[in-house]
Amino acid sequence: MLLLALLHIFFVSFTDKPLAEQPALSPRAIEQRAKWKIDTDHLDYPVYAPYLDSLRHAGVEICHTSRWMNGATCRMSTDQAAQVEQWSFIASVEQTREDDVRSTMYNVRRTMYDVPSTIYHLRCTMDDGARTDEQLDLLNLTALHQAGFEGQGILMAICDGGFTNANTLPCFRQELELGHFDFTDDADPFYGAEGTHGLACLSTISALTDSYHGAATRAQYYLMRSEEMHSESPKEMDNLIAALEKADSLGVNIFSVSLGYFYFDNPDWNLSHDMLDGSTTRLSIATTIAARKGMLVCVAAGNEAQSDWHKICVPADADSILSIGAVTATGEMSTFSSYGPSADGRVKPEVCAQGVQTALIAHDGTVFQSNGTSFAAPTIAGLAASLWSALPNENAMQIRQRIIDSSDRALTPDYQQFGYGIPDAWKAYTLYAEQTPSIELNEIKARKIVRNGQILILQGEQLFTPTGQRVQ
């Protein structure tokens, strides 16, 4: 009788990384790095190819690699893993998914506790007149749109568990989607029936109809799938790292993800609150790296306020990103938005947007409402894209800081749920104009005007930029 070895998923870490001839960056990514004066370093080079060849020659299947973590996600037996761990260039071998326990335990836990890593949300009944106006107006984003800034020139990535019908629904202009990438081994098609959550997140950014207006309807984007629907394991965190690295290699400006992790099918892998410091889990470390490579990463804080976890989820604990909580249309805190701060005392979440009865697009193109920080996060990502299109010479950290400084609790942040509060998109755009001494010349009263979609300061008959430079 033939006995087949059971294959599991492992993350294999290498001891070193001899550098290849070229970094794993597209021409756009290289151009972006030059623009923002971000140096290329060892993290930009791919994993050493001969190490990967050795794994393949040993019969190991490589799912994907990580140049930032210097390792590879692999499928192999426990006997193979024990053998590989003895090799001289292997630092560690860590199991990240058990492929023999995908059903019973997982399904029971998910049903009982409602803690899938796709941030849990509730479907609500939608009034006929309800549209996107209130969620945009809460952020004063309509004013920025009316000035002509809706994400043009900005490249985004939206990462989730699939995107049902996003390639066919007319509310998504297909010329804006530049491609899609799947980092899972799910059998369900990328645009198949299990991707309704990702579709809803995408709609808050890009959907456009006579009665629905996303937050950045002129931004181009890639779609990425990292969430696996039939298991909950650390492998999904490594999938998300692969998505972040791919986005970086493509020169993506803004990465939006409404996924969060803390409990897994195997409780031995569960995270703890002291790990929420941005520097413990691979995923949070990678998310911080993405920010320092020039991306603005927007992450849903989580919906665990009333669960035993209570806190933000990974990777919302990462540094230099925007983690986003959920409020109502009138700015009141939701009952479910996860609590901060991070384990090392940083303000979390950073900002909030509407995540209660958020208007969304369903798989059939109709508008409905649902709840979750899942929908607050891409709304802020869309705000960031529209703001960045208005200020194309600023970098990701400057855009992030404008969003924080424009928020209604910027001076007195709440370390529990609100963070710095609710951003004001127009204020973020015009924020530093009042601080410019040069516009007070000759004691002539100055005022703001918009010309060709650009904020200018008119003082007498002379025009200045918001930073005080004279316009010829």
Short mmCIF file of C-alpha atoms in Angstrom, two decimals:
data_model
loop_
_atom_site.label_atom_id
_atom_site.label_comp_id
_atom_site.label_asym_id
_atom_site.label_seq_id
_atom_site.Cartn_x
_atom_site.Cartn_y
_atom_site.Cartn_z
CA MET A 1 0.00 0.00 0.00
CA LEU A 2 1.32 3.43 -0.97
CA LEU A 3 1.47 5.92 1.90
CA LEU A 4 1.54 9.61 1.02
CA ALA A 5 3.32 12.05 3.34
CA LEU A 6 1.10 14.84 4.63
CA LEU A 7 2.33 18.23 3.50
CA HIS A 8 2.18 21.33 5.69
CA ILE A 9 3.15 24.98 5.24
CA PHE A 10 6.40 26.32 6.72
CA PHE A 11 8.28 29.62 6.67
CA VAL A 12 11.96 28.96 5.97
CA SER A 13 14.39 31.72 7.03
CA PHE A 14 17.84 32.00 5.47
CA THR A 15 21.02 32.98 7.30
CA ASP A 16 22.22 35.51 4.72
CA LYS A 17 21.39 37.04 1.33
CA PRO A 18 24.13 37.42 -1.26
CA LEU A 19 22.87 40.25 -3.42
CA ALA A 20 21.66 39.77 -6.97
CA GLU A 21 22.72 42.13 -9.74
CA GLN A 22 19.47 44.12 -9.71
CA PRO A 23 16.96 45.05 -6.99
CA ALA A 24 13.44 43.61 -7.29
CA LEU A 25 11.96 46.97 -8.24
CA SER A 26 10.03 48.11 -11.30
CA PRO A 27 11.04 51.27 -13.20
CA ARG A 28 8.16 53.11 -11.50
CA ALA A 29 9.34 51.97 -8.05
CA ILE A 30 12.89 53.12 -8.80
CA GLU A 31 11.54 56.46 -10.00
CA GLN A 32 9.46 56.83 -6.82
CA ARG A 33 12.47 56.03 -4.62
CA ALA A 34 14.53 58.67 -6.43
CA LYS A 35 11.75 61.24 -6.09
CA TRP A 36 11.46 60.72 -2.34
CA LYS A 37 15.23 60.27 -1.85
CA ILE A 38 14.84 56.76 -0.43
CA ASP A 39 18.04 54.76 -0.84
CA THR A 40 18.07 51.22 -2.18
CA ASP A 41 19.34 48.71 0.38
CA HIS A 42 19.62 44.94 0.92
CA LEU A 43 15.86 44.68 1.56
CA ASP A 44 15.22 45.60 -2.07
CA TYR A 45 17.12 42.60 -3.43
CA PRO A 46 15.49 39.20 -3.96
CA VAL A 47 16.14 36.08 -1.90
CA TYR A 48 19.31 34.27 -3.02
CA ALA A 49 18.24 32.08 -5.96
CA PRO A 50 20.62 29.13 -5.26
CA TYR A 51 18.99 28.69 -1.82
CA LEU A 52 15.60 28.42 -3.48
CA ASP A 53 17.01 25.97 -6.03
CA SER A 54 18.25 23.76 -3.20
CA LEU A 55 14.76 23.63 -1.71
CA ARG A 56 13.22 22.72 -5.05
CA HIS A 57 15.80 20.00 -5.68
CA ALA A 58 14.80 18.51 -2.30
CA GLY A 59 11.20 18.27 -3.47
CA VAL A 60 9.98 21.34 -1.55
CA GLU A 61 7.25 23.48 -3.15
CA ILE A 62 7.84 27.22 -2.81
CA CYS A 63 4.60 29.21 -2.42
CA HIS A 64 6.21 32.66 -2.33
CA THR A 65 9.31 34.39 -1.02
CA SER A 66 10.03 37.41 1.16
CA ARG A 67 13.01 39.62 0.40
CA TRP A 68 12.30 41.74 3.51
CA MET A 69 12.18 38.74 5.87
CA ASN A 70 14.81 36.84 3.83
CA GLY A 71 12.83 33.63 3.61
CA ALA A 72 10.27 31.58 1.74
CA THR A 73 6.83 30.14 2.44
CA CYS A 74 7.04 26.46 1.49
CA ARG A 75 4.92 23.32 1.35
CA MET A 76 6.62 20.14 2.57
CA SER A 77 6.35 17.23 4.97
CA THR A 78 7.57 17.35 8.57
CA ASP A 79 10.38 14.96 7.63
CA GLN A 80 11.49 17.30 4.84
CA ALA A 81 11.29 20.24 7.25
CA ALA A 82 13.54 18.46 9.73
CA GLN A 83 16.04 17.75 6.97
CA VAL A 84 15.99 21.32 5.62
CA GLU A 85 16.51 22.77 9.09
CA GLN A 86 19.94 21.09 9.23
CA TRP A 87 21.28 22.89 6.16
CA SER A 88 24.04 25.41 6.83
CA PHE A 89 22.25 28.36 5.17
CA ILE A 90 18.95 27.82 7.03
CA ALA A 91 18.34 30.02 10.08
CA SER A 92 14.98 28.52 11.10
CA VAL A 93 11.98 26.52 9.89
CA GLU A 94 8.61 27.55 11.34
CA GLN A 95 5.32 25.79 10.67
CA THR A 96 2.60 28.26 9.69
CA ARG A 97 -0.31 26.05 8.63
CA GLU A 98 -1.48 22.51 9.32
CA ASP A 99 -3.15 21.21 6.21
CA ASP A 100 -4.76 18.28 8.02
CA VAL A 101 -6.91 20.32 10.45
CA ARG A 102 -8.62 22.79 8.15
CA SER A 103 -12.24 21.91 8.83
CA THR A 104 -13.81 20.91 12.15
CA MET A 105 -11.97 22.99 14.72
CA TYR A 106 -11.77 26.04 12.48
CA ASN A 107 -15.45 26.06 11.53
CA VAL A 108 -16.60 25.65 15.14
CA ARG A 109 -14.39 28.47 16.41
CA ARG A 110 -15.39 30.84 13.65
CA THR A 111 -19.09 30.15 14.17
CA MET A 112 -18.88 30.58 17.96
CA TYR A 113 -16.71 33.66 18.19
CA ASP A 114 -17.08 35.45 14.86
CA VAL A 115 -13.39 36.32 14.63
CA PRO A 116 -12.38 35.72 11.00
CA SER A 117 -9.43 37.87 10.05
CA THR A 118 -11.49 39.53 7.34
CA ILE A 119 -12.80 42.15 9.76
CA TYR A 120 -16.30 40.99 10.67
CA HIS A 121 -19.19 43.17 9.51
CA LEU A 122 -22.98 43.22 9.70
CA ARG A 123 -25.35 43.79 6.82
CA CYS A 124 -27.99 46.45 7.46
CA THR A 125 -31.14 47.63 5.72
CA MET A 126 -30.49 50.68 3.56
CA ASP A 127 -32.90 53.59 3.16
CA ASP A 128 -33.66 54.50 -0.45
CA GLY A 129 -32.09 57.94 -0.12
CA ALA A 130 -28.88 56.86 1.62
CA ARG A 131 -25.74 57.24 -0.47
CA THR A 132 -22.08 58.12 0.06
CA ASP A 133 -22.59 61.80 0.83
CA GLU A 134 -22.51 61.43 4.61
CA GLN A 135 -19.34 59.32 4.74
CA LEU A 136 -17.52 61.77 2.46
CA ASP A 137 -18.88 64.86 4.19
CA LEU A 138 -17.83 63.54 7.60
CA LEU A 139 -14.26 63.87 6.31
CA ASN A 140 -14.96 67.12 4.39
CA LEU A 141 -13.77 65.21 1.34
CA THR A 142 -16.39 66.50 -1.08
CA ALA A 143 -14.71 69.92 -1.05
CA LEU A 144 -11.45 68.35 -2.21
CA HIS A 145 -13.28 66.46 -4.97
CA GLN A 146 -14.98 69.65 -6.11
CA ALA A 147 -11.55 71.26 -6.43
CA GLY A 148 -10.69 68.50 -8.91
CA PHE A 149 -8.63 66.13 -6.74
CA GLU A 150 -9.85 62.53 -6.77
CA GLY A 151 -6.69 60.44 -6.72
CA GLN A 152 -5.42 61.04 -10.25
CA GLY A 153 -1.74 60.17 -10.56
CA ILE A 154 -1.84 57.98 -7.44
CA LEU A 155 -1.34 54.21 -7.56
CA MET A 156 -3.10 52.12 -4.92
CA ALA A 157 -3.23 48.47 -3.90
CA ILE A 158 -6.26 46.95 -2.16
CA CYS A 159 -5.60 43.62 -0.46
CA ASP A 160 -8.31 41.27 0.81
CA GLY A 161 -9.84 37.83 0.26
CA GLY A 162 -10.98 38.28 -3.33
CA PHE A 163 -13.15 40.74 -5.24
CA THR A 164 -16.47 39.36 -6.45
CA ASN A 165 -17.37 40.69 -9.93
CA ALA A 166 -14.96 43.63 -9.64
CA ASN A 167 -13.86 42.83 -13.19
CA THR A 168 -17.37 43.11 -14.65
CA LEU A 169 -19.43 45.57 -12.60
CA PRO A 170 -19.80 48.85 -14.55
CA CYS A 171 -19.32 50.99 -11.42
CA PHE A 172 -15.63 49.98 -11.51
CA ARG A 173 -13.91 51.48 -14.54
CA GLN A 174 -11.71 48.66 -15.81
CA GLU A 175 -9.05 51.01 -17.13
CA LEU A 176 -8.22 51.91 -13.52
CA GLU A 177 -7.38 48.33 -12.53
CA LEU A 178 -3.82 47.64 -13.67
CA GLY A 179 -3.74 43.97 -12.63
CA HIS A 180 -4.35 41.48 -9.85
CA PHE A 181 -2.21 39.08 -7.80
CA ASP A 182 -3.16 36.03 -5.73
CA PHE A 183 -0.87 34.97 -2.85
CA THR A 184 -3.20 32.23 -1.55
CA ASP A 185 -3.82 28.64 -2.58
CA ASP A 186 -7.61 29.03 -2.49
CA ALA A 187 -9.48 27.29 -5.29
CA ASP A 188 -12.18 29.95 -5.50
CA PRO A 189 -11.64 32.30 -8.47
CA PHE A 190 -10.09 35.69 -7.69
CA TYR A 191 -13.29 37.47 -8.79
CA GLY A 192 -15.50 34.64 -7.44
CA ALA A 193 -18.33 34.45 -4.95
CA GLU A 194 -16.18 34.47 -1.78
CA GLY A 195 -14.77 37.93 -2.44
CA THR A 196 -17.73 40.10 -1.42
CA HIS A 197 -15.80 41.67 1.48
CA GLY A 198 -12.96 42.80 -0.77
CA LEU A 199 -15.47 44.13 -3.30
CA ALA A 200 -17.19 46.22 -0.62
CA CYS A 201 -13.83 47.65 0.52
CA LEU A 202 -12.88 48.51 -3.06
CA SER A 203 -16.21 50.25 -3.61
CA THR A 204 -15.52 52.84 -0.89
CA ILE A 205 -12.50 53.94 -2.92
CA SER A 206 -13.29 53.52 -6.58
CA ALA A 207 -16.97 52.86 -7.30
CA LEU A 208 -18.78 55.54 -9.28
CA THR A 209 -22.45 55.66 -10.31
CA ASP A 210 -25.16 58.32 -10.46
CA SER A 211 -25.89 57.66 -6.77
CA TYR A 212 -22.55 56.43 -5.41
CA HIS A 213 -19.18 58.21 -5.24
CA GLY A 214 -16.02 56.59 -3.90
CA ALA A 215 -13.32 58.47 -2.04
CA ALA A 216 -10.74 58.40 -4.88
CA THR A 217 -12.50 57.55 -8.13
CA ARG A 218 -9.60 58.54 -10.41
CA ALA A 219 -6.82 56.60 -8.68
CA GLN A 220 -5.41 53.56 -10.46
CA TYR A 221 -5.06 50.35 -8.49
CA TYR A 222 -3.92 46.75 -8.23
CA LEU A 223 -6.05 44.13 -6.48
CA MET A 224 -4.35 41.53 -4.28
CA ARG A 225 -5.60 38.46 -2.42
CA SER A 226 -3.86 37.26 0.74
CA GLU A 227 -6.75 36.05 2.91
CA GLU A 228 -7.56 32.32 2.75
CA MET A 229 -11.22 31.52 3.31
CA HIS A 230 -10.94 27.95 4.62
CA SER A 231 -8.35 28.31 7.34
CA GLU A 232 -7.03 30.82 9.83
CA SER A 233 -3.28 30.51 10.14
CA PRO A 234 -0.03 32.50 10.33
CA LYS A 235 0.50 31.64 6.65
CA GLU A 236 -2.04 34.36 5.85
CA MET A 237 0.20 36.90 7.54
CA ASP A 238 3.07 35.79 5.31
CA ASN A 239 0.73 36.03 2.30
CA LEU A 240 0.09 39.65 3.26
CA ILE A 241 3.83 40.31 3.53
CA ALA A 242 4.18 38.99 -0.02
CA ALA A 243 1.42 41.37 -1.12
CA LEU A 244 3.14 44.34 0.55
CA GLU A 245 6.43 43.48 -1.11
CA LYS A 246 4.76 43.14 -4.49
CA ALA A 247 3.09 46.52 -4.07
CA ASP A 248 6.45 48.04 -3.15
CA SER A 249 8.08 46.51 -6.23
CA LEU A 250 5.34 48.01 -8.42
CA GLY A 251 5.77 51.52 -7.01
CA VAL A 252 2.40 51.60 -5.25
CA ASN A 253 1.75 54.80 -3.29
CA ILE A 254 -1.08 53.69 -0.97
CA PHE A 255 -1.80 50.18 0.34
CA SER A 256 -5.23 49.54 1.88
CA VAL A 257 -5.93 46.36 3.83
CA SER A 258 -8.91 45.42 6.00
CA LEU A 259 -7.50 42.24 7.51
CA GLY A 260 -6.37 41.60 11.05
CA TYR A 261 -4.90 38.69 13.00
CA PHE A 262 -4.74 37.51 16.60
CA TYR A 263 -6.34 34.02 16.98
CA PHE A 264 -5.71 30.98 14.76
CA ASP A 265 -7.04 27.48 14.18
CA ASN A 266 -4.16 26.11 16.24
CA PRO A 267 -4.28 28.00 19.58
CA ASP A 268 -0.55 27.45 20.00
CA TRP A 269 -0.10 30.11 17.32
CA ASN A 270 -2.39 32.70 18.96
CA LEU A 271 -0.95 36.16 19.47
CA SER A 272 -0.87 38.02 22.79
CA HIS A 273 -1.35 41.68 23.65
CA ASP A 274 2.33 42.21 24.40
CA MET A 275 3.10 41.34 20.78
CA LEU A 276 1.23 44.46 19.56
CA ASP A 277 4.37 46.60 19.59
CA GLY A 278 4.99 46.83 15.84
CA SER A 279 8.29 44.97 16.11
CA THR A 280 7.39 41.40 17.14
CA THR A 281 5.37 39.73 14.39
CA ARG A 282 6.85 39.40 10.92
CA LEU A 283 3.77 41.04 9.45
CA SER A 284 3.93 44.18 11.58
CA ILE A 285 7.67 44.51 10.93
CA ALA A 286 7.03 44.20 7.19
CA THR A 287 4.20 46.74 7.32
CA THR A 288 6.53 49.23 8.97
CA ILE A 289 9.17 48.50 6.31
CA ALA A 290 6.56 49.21 3.61
CA ALA A 291 5.92 52.61 5.18
CA ARG A 292 9.63 53.39 5.31
CA LYS A 293 10.00 52.39 1.67
CA GLY A 294 7.60 55.20 0.73
CA MET A 295 4.12 53.66 0.88
CA LEU A 296 1.25 54.99 2.95
CA VAL A 297 -0.29 51.86 4.51
CA CYS A 298 -3.89 52.08 5.76
CA VAL A 299 -5.05 49.24 8.04
CA ALA A 300 -8.40 48.49 9.68
CA ALA A 301 -8.01 48.61 13.47
CA GLY A 302 -10.35 45.66 14.06
CA ASN A 303 -13.82 45.09 15.51
CA GLU A 304 -12.91 43.50 18.81
CA ALA A 305 -14.05 46.09 21.38
CA GLN A 306 -16.62 43.70 22.84
CA SER A 307 -14.69 40.47 22.36
CA ASP A 308 -12.22 38.88 24.75
CA TRP A 309 -9.37 40.20 22.56
CA HIS A 310 -10.62 43.81 22.84
CA LYS A 311 -7.51 45.37 21.25
CA ILE A 312 -6.33 46.32 17.79
CA CYS A 313 -5.20 43.47 15.54
CA VAL A 314 -1.94 42.79 13.67
CA PRO A 315 -0.77 44.63 11.55
CA ALA A 316 -2.61 47.70 12.88
CA ASP A 317 0.15 47.92 15.52
CA ALA A 318 2.80 48.74 12.91
CA ASP A 319 4.68 52.03 13.11
CA SER A 320 4.45 54.92 10.61
CA ILE A 321 1.12 53.75 9.15
CA LEU A 322 -2.49 54.79 9.57
CA SER A 323 -4.64 52.34 11.53
CA ILE A 324 -8.29 53.30 11.32
CA GLY A 325 -11.19 53.01 13.76
CA ALA A 326 -14.91 53.20 13.00
CA VAL A 327 -17.38 55.93 13.95
CA THR A 328 -20.98 56.73 13.02
CA ALA A 329 -22.03 59.27 10.39
CA THR A 330 -22.27 61.88 13.17
CA GLY A 331 -18.81 61.10 14.54
CA GLU A 332 -19.79 59.00 17.54
CA MET A 333 -17.63 56.00 18.39
CA SER A 334 -18.97 52.63 17.24
CA THR A 335 -19.62 49.88 19.76
CA PHE A 336 -17.16 47.49 18.10
CA SER A 337 -14.06 49.47 17.07
CA SER A 338 -10.94 47.93 18.66
CA TYR A 339 -9.02 49.61 21.44
CA GLY A 340 -5.49 50.97 21.51
CA PRO A 341 -2.87 51.91 22.34
CA SER A 342 -0.09 49.71 20.95
CA ALA A 343 1.85 47.61 23.44
CA ASP A 344 4.66 50.18 23.40
CA GLY A 345 2.30 53.08 24.07
CA ARG A 346 1.77 54.64 20.64
CA VAL A 347 -1.58 56.19 19.71
CA LYS A 348 -3.76 53.52 18.07
CA PRO A 349 -5.82 53.77 16.04
CA GLU A 350 -4.43 56.94 14.49
CA VAL A 351 -7.68 58.20 12.92
CA CYS A 352 -11.32 57.27 12.36
CA ALA A 353 -13.88 57.30 9.54
CA GLN A 354 -17.44 56.13 9.10
CA GLY A 355 -17.71 52.40 9.70
CA VAL A 356 -21.31 52.24 10.90
CA GLN A 357 -23.88 51.82 8.13
CA THR A 358 -21.26 52.63 5.51
CA ALA A 359 -22.66 52.73 1.97
CA LEU A 360 -21.12 49.97 -0.15
CA ILE A 361 -21.52 48.21 -3.50
CA ALA A 362 -22.75 44.60 -3.45
CA HIS A 363 -21.81 41.79 -5.86
CA ASP A 364 -24.84 42.61 -8.04
CA GLY A 365 -24.04 46.33 -8.24
CA THR A 366 -26.70 47.46 -5.78
CA VAL A 367 -25.94 49.77 -2.87
CA PHE A 368 -26.24 48.47 0.70
CA GLN A 369 -24.94 49.41 4.14
CA SER A 370 -22.69 47.51 6.49
CA ASN A 371 -20.59 47.96 9.63
CA GLY A 372 -16.89 47.52 10.31
CA THR A 373 -13.51 49.17 10.52
CA SER A 374 -13.04 47.26 7.25
CA PHE A 375 -14.90 50.05 5.50
CA ALA A 376 -13.48 52.96 7.48
CA ALA A 377 -9.93 52.00 6.42
CA PRO A 378 -10.34 52.17 2.62
CA THR A 379 -12.32 55.39 3.00
CA ILE A 380 -9.26 56.95 4.67
CA ALA A 381 -7.04 55.38 2.00
CA GLY A 382 -9.21 57.10 -0.61
CA LEU A 383 -8.98 60.40 1.26
CA ALA A 384 -5.20 60.02 1.27
CA ALA A 385 -5.17 59.37 -2.48
CA SER A 386 -7.27 62.45 -3.22
CA LEU A 387 -5.13 64.57 -0.91
CA TRP A 388 -1.90 63.25 -2.43
CA SER A 389 -3.15 64.04 -5.93
CA ALA A 390 -3.51 67.64 -4.77
CA LEU A 391 -0.01 67.65 -3.25
CA PRO A 392 2.02 65.44 -5.59
CA ASN A 393 5.39 66.73 -4.42
CA GLU A 394 4.89 65.57 -0.85
CA ASN A 395 5.89 62.10 0.35
CA ALA A 396 3.86 59.46 2.17
CA MET A 397 4.89 60.56 5.66
CA GLN A 398 4.00 64.18 4.89
CA ILE A 399 0.56 63.14 3.63
CA ARG A 400 0.11 60.96 6.73
CA GLN A 401 1.06 63.86 8.98
CA ARG A 402 -1.36 66.22 7.23
CA ILE A 403 -4.18 63.73 7.80
CA ILE A 404 -3.29 63.41 11.48
CA ASP A 405 -2.83 67.16 11.99
CA SER A 406 -6.19 67.91 10.36
CA SER A 407 -8.06 65.57 12.70
CA ASP A 408 -10.40 66.91 15.35
CA ARG A 409 -8.41 65.49 18.32
CA ALA A 410 -4.95 66.20 16.93
CA LEU A 411 -3.88 68.23 19.97
CA THR A 412 -5.45 65.93 22.57
CA PRO A 413 -5.39 62.39 21.17
CA ASP A 414 -7.43 59.59 22.70
CA TYR A 415 -5.29 56.51 23.34
CA GLN A 416 -8.31 54.21 23.49
CA GLN A 417 -10.46 54.34 20.34
CA PHE A 418 -10.52 57.74 18.61
CA GLY A 419 -6.78 58.30 18.30
CA TYR A 420 -6.24 61.71 16.72
CA GLY A 421 -9.88 61.71 15.65
CA ILE A 422 -11.69 62.32 12.38
CA PRO A 423 -9.64 63.95 9.59
CA ASP A 424 -10.76 66.98 7.59
CA ALA A 425 -9.59 66.54 4.00
CA TRP A 426 -9.84 70.22 3.04
CA LYS A 427 -8.09 71.30 6.21
CA ALA A 428 -5.36 68.75 5.50
CA TYR A 429 -4.88 70.35 2.09
CA THR A 430 -4.75 73.94 3.32
CA LEU A 431 -3.31 73.19 6.75
CA TYR A 432 -0.03 75.07 6.66
CA ALA A 433 -1.08 78.16 4.67
CA GLU A 434 -1.88 80.16 7.82
CA GLN A 435 1.59 79.42 9.24
CA THR A 436 3.46 81.11 6.36
CA PRO A 437 4.90 84.51 7.45
CA SER A 438 5.52 85.76 3.91
CA ILE A 439 1.83 86.19 3.15
CA GLU A 440 1.61 88.98 5.75
CA LEU A 441 3.82 91.35 3.70
CA ASN A 442 2.92 95.04 3.79
CA GLU A 443 0.13 94.27 6.25
CA ILE A 444 -2.24 93.66 3.36
CA LYS A 445 -4.96 91.17 4.22
CA ALA A 446 -4.46 87.81 2.50
CA ARG A 447 -7.11 85.30 1.44
CA LYS A 448 -7.15 81.83 -0.08
CA ILE A 449 -8.34 81.23 -3.61
CA VAL A 450 -8.48 78.16 -5.87
CA ARG A 451 -7.05 78.53 -9.36
CA ASN A 452 -6.83 75.58 -11.76
CA GLY A 453 -7.49 73.28 -8.83
CA GLN A 454 -4.55 74.66 -6.81
CA ILE A 455 -4.79 76.54 -3.49
CA LEU A 456 -3.13 79.98 -3.73
CA ILE A 457 -2.88 82.95 -1.37
CA LEU A 458 -3.98 86.30 -2.83
CA GLN A 459 -2.41 89.30 -1.10
CA GLY A 460 -3.34 92.52 -2.78
CA GLU A 461 -2.63 91.78 -6.43
CA GLN A 462 0.18 89.27 -5.78
CA LEU A 463 -0.29 85.47 -5.63
CA PHE A 464 1.69 83.18 -3.32
CA THR A 465 1.75 79.41 -2.84
CA PRO A 466 0.63 78.14 0.61
CA THR A 467 4.34 77.81 1.47
CA GLY A 468 4.98 81.50 0.73
CA GLN A 469 6.58 81.30 -2.69
CA ARG A 470 5.69 84.10 -5.11
CA VAL A 471 3.72 83.00 -8.20
CA GLN A 472 5.01 84.74 -11.31
#
